[in-house]
């Protein structure tokens, strides 16, 4: 791994079973493998480091994620091509995921092409292709 690259990202979820199913399907499609599975933590390792989920504290379980509050706004996964973004979109549709923005070009950078969607707790996720972005 390169110094300064992401080692891992931890997400808190309201329902471990529901989130595990969602993330297992999504992350296995993106090349991640489940490497840890306990009632308090599930971890997938892959090309972009590791992503884990842990259960919310019971007294906070009714809160929905607000990406405009302090904390994580969204998490974007790299796609090597536009076709990979489209394949992720097809997978999301098959999963019944809430897609907020279907694949399209965005003016963030030349050729930026992405799909945006929510996890079961409303955490915004993205699969993005950026021409010239390091693979």
Short mmCIF file of N, CA and C in Angstrom, two decimals:
data_model
loop_
_atom_site.label_atom_id
_atom_site.label_comp_id
_atom_site.label_asym_id
_atom_site.label_seq_id
_atom_site.Cartn_x
_atom_site.Cartn_y
_atom_site.Cartn_z
N UNK A 1 0.85 -1.19 0.00
CA UNK A 1 0.00 0.00 0.00
C UNK A 1 0.88 1.24 0.00
N UNK A 2 0.38 2.28 -0.57
CA UNK A 2 1.07 3.55 -0.66
C UNK A 2 0.85 4.35 0.63
N UNK A 3 1.91 4.98 1.13
CA UNK A 3 1.80 5.81 2.32
C UNK A 3 0.71 6.85 2.11
N UNK A 4 -0.20 6.95 3.06
CA UNK A 4 -1.30 7.91 2.98
C UNK A 4 -2.56 7.38 2.33
N UNK A 5 -2.51 6.18 1.75
CA UNK A 5 -3.72 5.62 1.16
C UNK A 5 -4.68 5.19 2.27
N UNK A 6 -5.91 4.98 1.93
CA UNK A 6 -6.92 4.60 2.91
C UNK A 6 -6.64 3.18 3.40
N UNK A 7 -6.56 3.03 4.72
CA UNK A 7 -6.37 1.71 5.32
C UNK A 7 -7.72 1.03 5.48
N UNK A 8 -8.67 1.74 6.10
CA UNK A 8 -10.01 1.19 6.24
C UNK A 8 -11.01 2.31 6.54
N UNK A 9 -12.25 2.00 6.31
CA UNK A 9 -13.37 2.89 6.61
C UNK A 9 -14.35 2.09 7.43
N UNK A 10 -14.80 2.66 8.54
CA UNK A 10 -15.78 2.00 9.40
C UNK A 10 -17.10 2.74 9.34
N UNK A 11 -18.17 2.01 9.09
CA UNK A 11 -19.51 2.58 9.03
C UNK A 11 -20.37 1.98 10.15
N UNK A 12 -21.19 2.82 10.76
CA UNK A 12 -22.13 2.36 11.78
C UNK A 12 -23.48 2.18 11.11
N UNK A 13 -24.13 1.06 11.37
CA UNK A 13 -25.39 0.72 10.71
C UNK A 13 -26.47 0.40 11.73
N UNK A 14 -27.72 0.58 11.32
CA UNK A 14 -28.83 0.34 12.24
C UNK A 14 -29.23 -1.12 12.33
N UNK A 15 -28.96 -1.89 11.29
CA UNK A 15 -29.38 -3.29 11.23
C UNK A 15 -28.25 -4.08 10.58
N UNK A 16 -27.50 -4.84 11.38
CA UNK A 16 -26.34 -5.56 10.86
C UNK A 16 -26.71 -6.56 9.78
N UNK A 17 -27.81 -7.28 9.95
CA UNK A 17 -28.20 -8.29 8.96
C UNK A 17 -28.52 -7.64 7.63
N UNK A 18 -29.34 -6.60 7.66
CA UNK A 18 -29.72 -5.89 6.43
C UNK A 18 -28.50 -5.27 5.76
N UNK A 19 -27.67 -4.59 6.55
CA UNK A 19 -26.47 -3.94 6.00
C UNK A 19 -25.48 -4.97 5.46
N UNK A 20 -25.32 -6.08 6.17
CA UNK A 20 -24.39 -7.12 5.72
C UNK A 20 -24.79 -7.65 4.35
N UNK A 21 -26.08 -7.87 4.15
CA UNK A 21 -26.55 -8.34 2.84
C UNK A 21 -26.28 -7.32 1.75
N UNK A 22 -26.57 -6.06 2.04
CA UNK A 22 -26.35 -4.99 1.07
C UNK A 22 -24.87 -4.88 0.72
N UNK A 23 -24.02 -4.76 1.75
CA UNK A 23 -22.60 -4.56 1.50
C UNK A 23 -21.93 -5.80 0.93
N UNK A 24 -22.37 -6.99 1.30
CA UNK A 24 -21.81 -8.20 0.72
C UNK A 24 -22.04 -8.22 -0.79
N UNK A 25 -23.25 -7.93 -1.21
CA UNK A 25 -23.56 -7.93 -2.63
C UNK A 25 -22.79 -6.84 -3.36
N UNK A 26 -22.81 -5.62 -2.82
CA UNK A 26 -22.11 -4.51 -3.46
C UNK A 26 -20.60 -4.73 -3.49
N UNK A 27 -20.03 -5.00 -2.33
CA UNK A 27 -18.57 -5.07 -2.23
C UNK A 27 -18.00 -6.28 -2.96
N UNK A 28 -18.69 -7.39 -2.97
CA UNK A 28 -18.17 -8.54 -3.74
C UNK A 28 -18.17 -8.20 -5.22
N UNK A 29 -19.15 -7.44 -5.69
CA UNK A 29 -19.17 -6.99 -7.08
C UNK A 29 -17.97 -6.09 -7.38
N UNK A 30 -17.55 -5.31 -6.39
CA UNK A 30 -16.44 -4.37 -6.57
C UNK A 30 -15.07 -4.99 -6.26
N UNK A 31 -15.03 -6.28 -5.97
CA UNK A 31 -13.75 -6.97 -5.78
C UNK A 31 -13.30 -7.13 -4.34
N UNK A 32 -14.19 -6.91 -3.37
CA UNK A 32 -13.85 -7.07 -1.96
C UNK A 32 -14.24 -8.47 -1.49
N UNK A 33 -13.56 -8.94 -0.45
CA UNK A 33 -13.83 -10.24 0.16
C UNK A 33 -14.06 -10.05 1.65
N UNK A 34 -15.08 -10.74 2.17
CA UNK A 34 -15.34 -10.67 3.61
C UNK A 34 -14.22 -11.39 4.34
N UNK A 35 -13.57 -10.68 5.27
CA UNK A 35 -12.43 -11.25 5.98
C UNK A 35 -12.66 -11.36 7.48
N UNK A 36 -13.70 -10.74 7.98
CA UNK A 36 -14.03 -10.83 9.41
C UNK A 36 -15.54 -10.77 9.55
N UNK A 37 -16.08 -11.58 10.45
CA UNK A 37 -17.53 -11.60 10.63
C UNK A 37 -17.85 -11.97 12.07
N UNK A 38 -18.17 -10.96 12.87
CA UNK A 38 -18.60 -11.18 14.25
C UNK A 38 -19.90 -10.39 14.44
N UNK A 39 -20.62 -10.63 15.54
CA UNK A 39 -21.85 -9.86 15.76
C UNK A 39 -21.61 -8.35 15.87
N UNK A 40 -20.40 -7.93 16.24
CA UNK A 40 -20.10 -6.52 16.44
C UNK A 40 -19.29 -5.89 15.32
N UNK A 41 -18.87 -6.68 14.33
CA UNK A 41 -18.04 -6.11 13.27
C UNK A 41 -17.95 -7.07 12.08
N UNK A 42 -18.19 -6.53 10.90
CA UNK A 42 -17.98 -7.28 9.66
C UNK A 42 -17.05 -6.44 8.81
N UNK A 43 -16.04 -7.08 8.23
CA UNK A 43 -15.01 -6.37 7.48
C UNK A 43 -14.79 -7.04 6.13
N UNK A 44 -14.72 -6.20 5.09
CA UNK A 44 -14.39 -6.64 3.75
C UNK A 44 -13.07 -5.99 3.36
N UNK A 45 -12.17 -6.74 2.74
CA UNK A 45 -10.91 -6.19 2.25
C UNK A 45 -10.91 -6.27 0.73
N UNK A 46 -10.35 -5.24 0.11
CA UNK A 46 -10.33 -5.21 -1.33
C UNK A 46 -9.34 -4.23 -1.89
N UNK A 47 -9.55 -3.86 -3.13
CA UNK A 47 -8.59 -3.02 -3.83
C UNK A 47 -8.43 -1.63 -3.24
N UNK A 48 -9.40 -1.15 -2.51
CA UNK A 48 -9.33 0.19 -1.95
C UNK A 48 -9.15 0.19 -0.44
N UNK A 49 -8.53 -0.85 0.12
CA UNK A 49 -8.39 -0.95 1.57
C UNK A 49 -9.48 -1.86 2.12
N UNK A 50 -9.99 -1.51 3.28
CA UNK A 50 -11.02 -2.33 3.91
C UNK A 50 -12.20 -1.47 4.33
N UNK A 51 -13.38 -2.09 4.33
CA UNK A 51 -14.61 -1.41 4.73
C UNK A 51 -15.30 -2.31 5.75
N UNK A 52 -15.63 -1.71 6.89
CA UNK A 52 -16.28 -2.47 7.94
C UNK A 52 -17.58 -1.84 8.37
N UNK A 53 -18.44 -2.66 8.93
CA UNK A 53 -19.69 -2.18 9.51
C UNK A 53 -19.77 -2.65 10.96
N UNK A 54 -20.36 -1.82 11.79
CA UNK A 54 -20.60 -2.12 13.20
C UNK A 54 -21.98 -1.63 13.57
N UNK A 55 -22.60 -2.22 14.59
CA UNK A 55 -23.96 -1.82 14.95
C UNK A 55 -24.00 -0.48 15.69
N UNK A 56 -25.09 0.23 15.47
CA UNK A 56 -25.34 1.50 16.16
C UNK A 56 -25.63 1.23 17.64
N UNK A 57 -25.34 2.21 18.47
CA UNK A 57 -25.76 2.11 19.88
C UNK A 57 -27.29 2.15 19.90
N UNK A 58 -27.93 1.31 20.71
CA UNK A 58 -29.39 1.21 20.69
C UNK A 58 -30.12 2.55 20.85
N UNK A 59 -29.60 3.44 21.69
CA UNK A 59 -30.29 4.71 21.92
C UNK A 59 -30.23 5.64 20.71
N UNK A 60 -29.41 5.31 19.72
CA UNK A 60 -29.29 6.15 18.52
C UNK A 60 -29.87 5.48 17.27
N UNK A 61 -30.48 4.33 17.46
CA UNK A 61 -30.92 3.50 16.33
C UNK A 61 -31.96 4.16 15.43
N UNK A 62 -32.73 5.12 15.94
CA UNK A 62 -33.78 5.73 15.14
C UNK A 62 -33.29 6.89 14.27
N UNK A 63 -32.05 7.31 14.46
CA UNK A 63 -31.50 8.40 13.65
C UNK A 63 -31.13 7.90 12.27
N UNK A 64 -31.42 8.70 11.27
CA UNK A 64 -31.01 8.39 9.90
C UNK A 64 -29.78 9.22 9.59
N UNK A 65 -28.92 8.68 8.77
CA UNK A 65 -27.69 9.40 8.40
C UNK A 65 -28.04 10.70 7.68
N UNK A 66 -27.35 11.77 8.04
CA UNK A 66 -27.51 13.07 7.39
C UNK A 66 -26.15 13.49 6.85
N UNK A 67 -25.96 13.40 5.54
CA UNK A 67 -24.66 13.68 4.96
C UNK A 67 -24.27 15.15 5.07
N UNK A 68 -25.20 16.02 5.45
CA UNK A 68 -24.87 17.44 5.61
C UNK A 68 -24.58 17.81 7.06
N UNK A 69 -24.63 16.81 7.95
CA UNK A 69 -24.18 17.01 9.33
C UNK A 69 -22.68 16.72 9.36
N UNK A 70 -22.04 17.02 10.45
CA UNK A 70 -20.62 16.71 10.58
C UNK A 70 -20.44 15.20 10.45
N UNK A 71 -19.46 14.81 9.68
CA UNK A 71 -19.19 13.40 9.47
C UNK A 71 -19.08 13.09 7.98
N UNK A 72 -19.28 11.87 7.64
CA UNK A 72 -19.14 11.39 6.26
C UNK A 72 -20.22 11.98 5.36
N UNK A 73 -19.82 12.62 4.27
CA UNK A 73 -20.79 13.09 3.28
C UNK A 73 -21.14 11.96 2.32
N UNK A 74 -20.14 11.36 1.71
CA UNK A 74 -20.37 10.19 0.88
C UNK A 74 -19.07 9.43 0.66
N UNK A 75 -19.18 8.22 0.18
CA UNK A 75 -18.05 7.35 -0.08
C UNK A 75 -18.12 6.97 -1.55
N UNK A 76 -17.03 7.21 -2.29
CA UNK A 76 -16.99 6.91 -3.72
C UNK A 76 -15.99 5.80 -4.00
N UNK A 77 -16.42 4.86 -4.83
CA UNK A 77 -15.57 3.75 -5.27
C UNK A 77 -15.13 4.03 -6.70
N UNK A 78 -13.86 3.76 -6.99
CA UNK A 78 -13.30 3.95 -8.32
C UNK A 78 -13.79 2.86 -9.27
N UNK A 79 -14.10 3.24 -10.49
CA UNK A 79 -14.41 2.30 -11.56
C UNK A 79 -13.39 2.49 -12.68
N UNK A 80 -12.83 1.42 -13.22
CA UNK A 80 -11.83 1.57 -14.28
C UNK A 80 -12.39 2.02 -15.63
N UNK A 81 -13.72 1.96 -15.80
CA UNK A 81 -14.32 2.36 -17.08
C UNK A 81 -15.78 2.77 -16.88
N UNK A 82 -16.31 3.42 -17.89
CA UNK A 82 -17.74 3.75 -17.89
C UNK A 82 -18.58 2.47 -17.85
N UNK A 83 -18.12 1.44 -18.56
CA UNK A 83 -18.85 0.17 -18.57
C UNK A 83 -18.94 -0.42 -17.17
N UNK A 84 -17.90 -0.22 -16.35
CA UNK A 84 -17.94 -0.71 -14.97
C UNK A 84 -18.96 0.06 -14.14
N UNK A 85 -19.11 1.35 -14.40
CA UNK A 85 -20.16 2.14 -13.73
C UNK A 85 -21.52 1.61 -14.12
N UNK A 86 -21.71 1.35 -15.42
CA UNK A 86 -22.98 0.81 -15.90
C UNK A 86 -23.27 -0.56 -15.30
N UNK A 87 -22.23 -1.40 -15.17
CA UNK A 87 -22.41 -2.73 -14.58
C UNK A 87 -22.78 -2.60 -13.09
N UNK A 88 -22.17 -1.65 -12.40
CA UNK A 88 -22.53 -1.42 -11.00
C UNK A 88 -23.99 -0.96 -10.90
N UNK A 89 -24.41 -0.11 -11.81
CA UNK A 89 -25.80 0.36 -11.84
C UNK A 89 -26.76 -0.82 -12.03
N UNK A 90 -26.42 -1.72 -12.94
CA UNK A 90 -27.26 -2.90 -13.16
C UNK A 90 -27.32 -3.75 -11.89
N UNK A 91 -26.19 -3.90 -11.21
CA UNK A 91 -26.16 -4.67 -9.96
C UNK A 91 -27.03 -3.99 -8.90
N UNK A 92 -26.93 -2.67 -8.80
CA UNK A 92 -27.73 -1.91 -7.83
C UNK A 92 -29.22 -2.09 -8.10
N UNK A 93 -29.60 -2.05 -9.37
CA UNK A 93 -31.01 -2.26 -9.72
C UNK A 93 -31.46 -3.66 -9.32
N UNK A 94 -30.63 -4.65 -9.59
CA UNK A 94 -30.97 -6.03 -9.23
C UNK A 94 -31.09 -6.20 -7.72
N UNK A 95 -30.28 -5.43 -6.96
CA UNK A 95 -30.32 -5.47 -5.50
C UNK A 95 -31.54 -4.75 -4.94
N UNK A 96 -32.17 -3.91 -5.74
CA UNK A 96 -33.26 -3.08 -5.24
C UNK A 96 -32.76 -1.89 -4.45
N UNK A 97 -31.49 -1.49 -4.68
CA UNK A 97 -30.90 -0.35 -3.98
C UNK A 97 -31.57 0.94 -4.42
N UNK A 98 -31.57 1.93 -3.54
CA UNK A 98 -32.12 3.24 -3.87
C UNK A 98 -31.06 4.04 -4.63
N UNK A 99 -31.25 4.16 -5.93
CA UNK A 99 -30.35 4.93 -6.78
C UNK A 99 -30.87 6.36 -6.80
N UNK A 100 -30.01 7.30 -6.41
CA UNK A 100 -30.42 8.70 -6.38
C UNK A 100 -30.14 9.39 -7.71
N UNK A 101 -29.10 8.96 -8.40
CA UNK A 101 -28.74 9.52 -9.70
C UNK A 101 -28.17 8.41 -10.57
N UNK A 102 -28.88 8.10 -11.66
CA UNK A 102 -28.44 7.07 -12.59
C UNK A 102 -27.12 7.49 -13.25
N UNK A 103 -26.41 6.55 -13.87
CA UNK A 103 -25.14 6.89 -14.50
C UNK A 103 -25.28 8.08 -15.47
N UNK A 104 -24.36 9.02 -15.31
CA UNK A 104 -24.34 10.22 -16.16
C UNK A 104 -22.98 10.87 -16.03
N UNK A 105 -22.71 11.78 -16.96
CA UNK A 105 -21.49 12.59 -16.86
C UNK A 105 -21.77 13.78 -15.95
N UNK A 106 -20.78 14.11 -15.15
CA UNK A 106 -20.86 15.25 -14.24
C UNK A 106 -19.67 16.15 -14.52
N UNK A 107 -19.82 17.44 -14.26
CA UNK A 107 -18.79 18.40 -14.65
C UNK A 107 -17.71 18.60 -13.58
N UNK A 108 -17.55 17.65 -12.67
CA UNK A 108 -16.51 17.77 -11.65
C UNK A 108 -15.12 17.78 -12.29
N UNK A 109 -14.91 16.86 -13.21
CA UNK A 109 -13.67 16.73 -13.98
C UNK A 109 -14.05 16.28 -15.38
N UNK A 110 -13.22 16.55 -16.39
CA UNK A 110 -13.55 16.11 -17.76
C UNK A 110 -13.76 14.59 -17.81
N UNK A 111 -14.90 14.17 -18.36
CA UNK A 111 -15.21 12.75 -18.52
C UNK A 111 -15.71 12.04 -17.28
N UNK A 112 -15.91 12.77 -16.18
CA UNK A 112 -16.37 12.16 -14.93
C UNK A 112 -17.74 11.52 -15.17
N UNK A 113 -17.86 10.24 -14.84
CA UNK A 113 -19.07 9.47 -15.09
C UNK A 113 -19.36 8.64 -13.84
N UNK A 114 -20.56 8.78 -13.29
CA UNK A 114 -20.82 8.14 -12.00
C UNK A 114 -22.28 7.78 -11.81
N UNK A 115 -22.51 6.88 -10.86
CA UNK A 115 -23.84 6.54 -10.36
C UNK A 115 -23.81 6.78 -8.85
N UNK A 116 -24.90 7.36 -8.33
CA UNK A 116 -25.02 7.65 -6.90
C UNK A 116 -26.18 6.85 -6.34
N UNK A 117 -26.00 6.36 -5.10
CA UNK A 117 -27.03 5.53 -4.47
C UNK A 117 -26.87 5.59 -2.97
N UNK A 118 -27.87 5.04 -2.25
CA UNK A 118 -27.88 5.05 -0.79
C UNK A 118 -27.80 3.63 -0.25
N UNK A 119 -27.11 3.50 0.89
CA UNK A 119 -27.14 2.22 1.58
C UNK A 119 -28.44 2.15 2.39
N UNK A 120 -28.74 1.06 3.07
CA UNK A 120 -30.02 0.96 3.79
C UNK A 120 -30.24 2.02 4.87
N UNK A 121 -29.16 2.65 5.36
CA UNK A 121 -29.30 3.70 6.37
C UNK A 121 -29.22 5.10 5.78
N UNK A 122 -29.19 5.20 4.47
CA UNK A 122 -29.16 6.51 3.83
C UNK A 122 -27.77 7.08 3.63
N UNK A 123 -26.73 6.28 3.83
CA UNK A 123 -25.37 6.75 3.55
C UNK A 123 -25.19 6.80 2.04
N UNK A 124 -24.78 7.97 1.55
CA UNK A 124 -24.62 8.15 0.11
C UNK A 124 -23.34 7.48 -0.37
N UNK A 125 -23.47 6.68 -1.42
CA UNK A 125 -22.35 5.96 -2.03
C UNK A 125 -22.31 6.30 -3.51
N UNK A 126 -21.16 6.06 -4.12
CA UNK A 126 -20.96 6.41 -5.54
C UNK A 126 -19.98 5.42 -6.14
N UNK A 127 -20.20 5.10 -7.40
CA UNK A 127 -19.20 4.40 -8.21
C UNK A 127 -18.89 5.35 -9.35
N UNK A 128 -17.59 5.72 -9.48
CA UNK A 128 -17.21 6.78 -10.42
C UNK A 128 -16.03 6.39 -11.29
N UNK A 129 -16.13 6.79 -12.53
CA UNK A 129 -15.02 6.67 -13.49
C UNK A 129 -14.52 8.06 -13.80
N UNK A 130 -13.20 8.24 -13.67
CA UNK A 130 -12.57 9.49 -14.02
C UNK A 130 -11.41 9.19 -14.96
N UNK A 131 -11.51 9.58 -16.23
CA UNK A 131 -10.41 9.31 -17.16
C UNK A 131 -9.09 9.86 -16.61
N UNK A 132 -8.06 9.04 -16.70
CA UNK A 132 -6.75 9.45 -16.23
C UNK A 132 -6.52 9.29 -14.75
N UNK A 133 -7.57 8.90 -14.01
CA UNK A 133 -7.42 8.67 -12.56
C UNK A 133 -6.60 7.42 -12.35
N UNK A 134 -5.64 7.43 -11.44
CA UNK A 134 -4.83 6.23 -11.23
C UNK A 134 -5.69 5.01 -10.91
N UNK A 135 -5.38 3.92 -11.55
CA UNK A 135 -6.13 2.67 -11.35
C UNK A 135 -5.74 1.99 -10.06
#
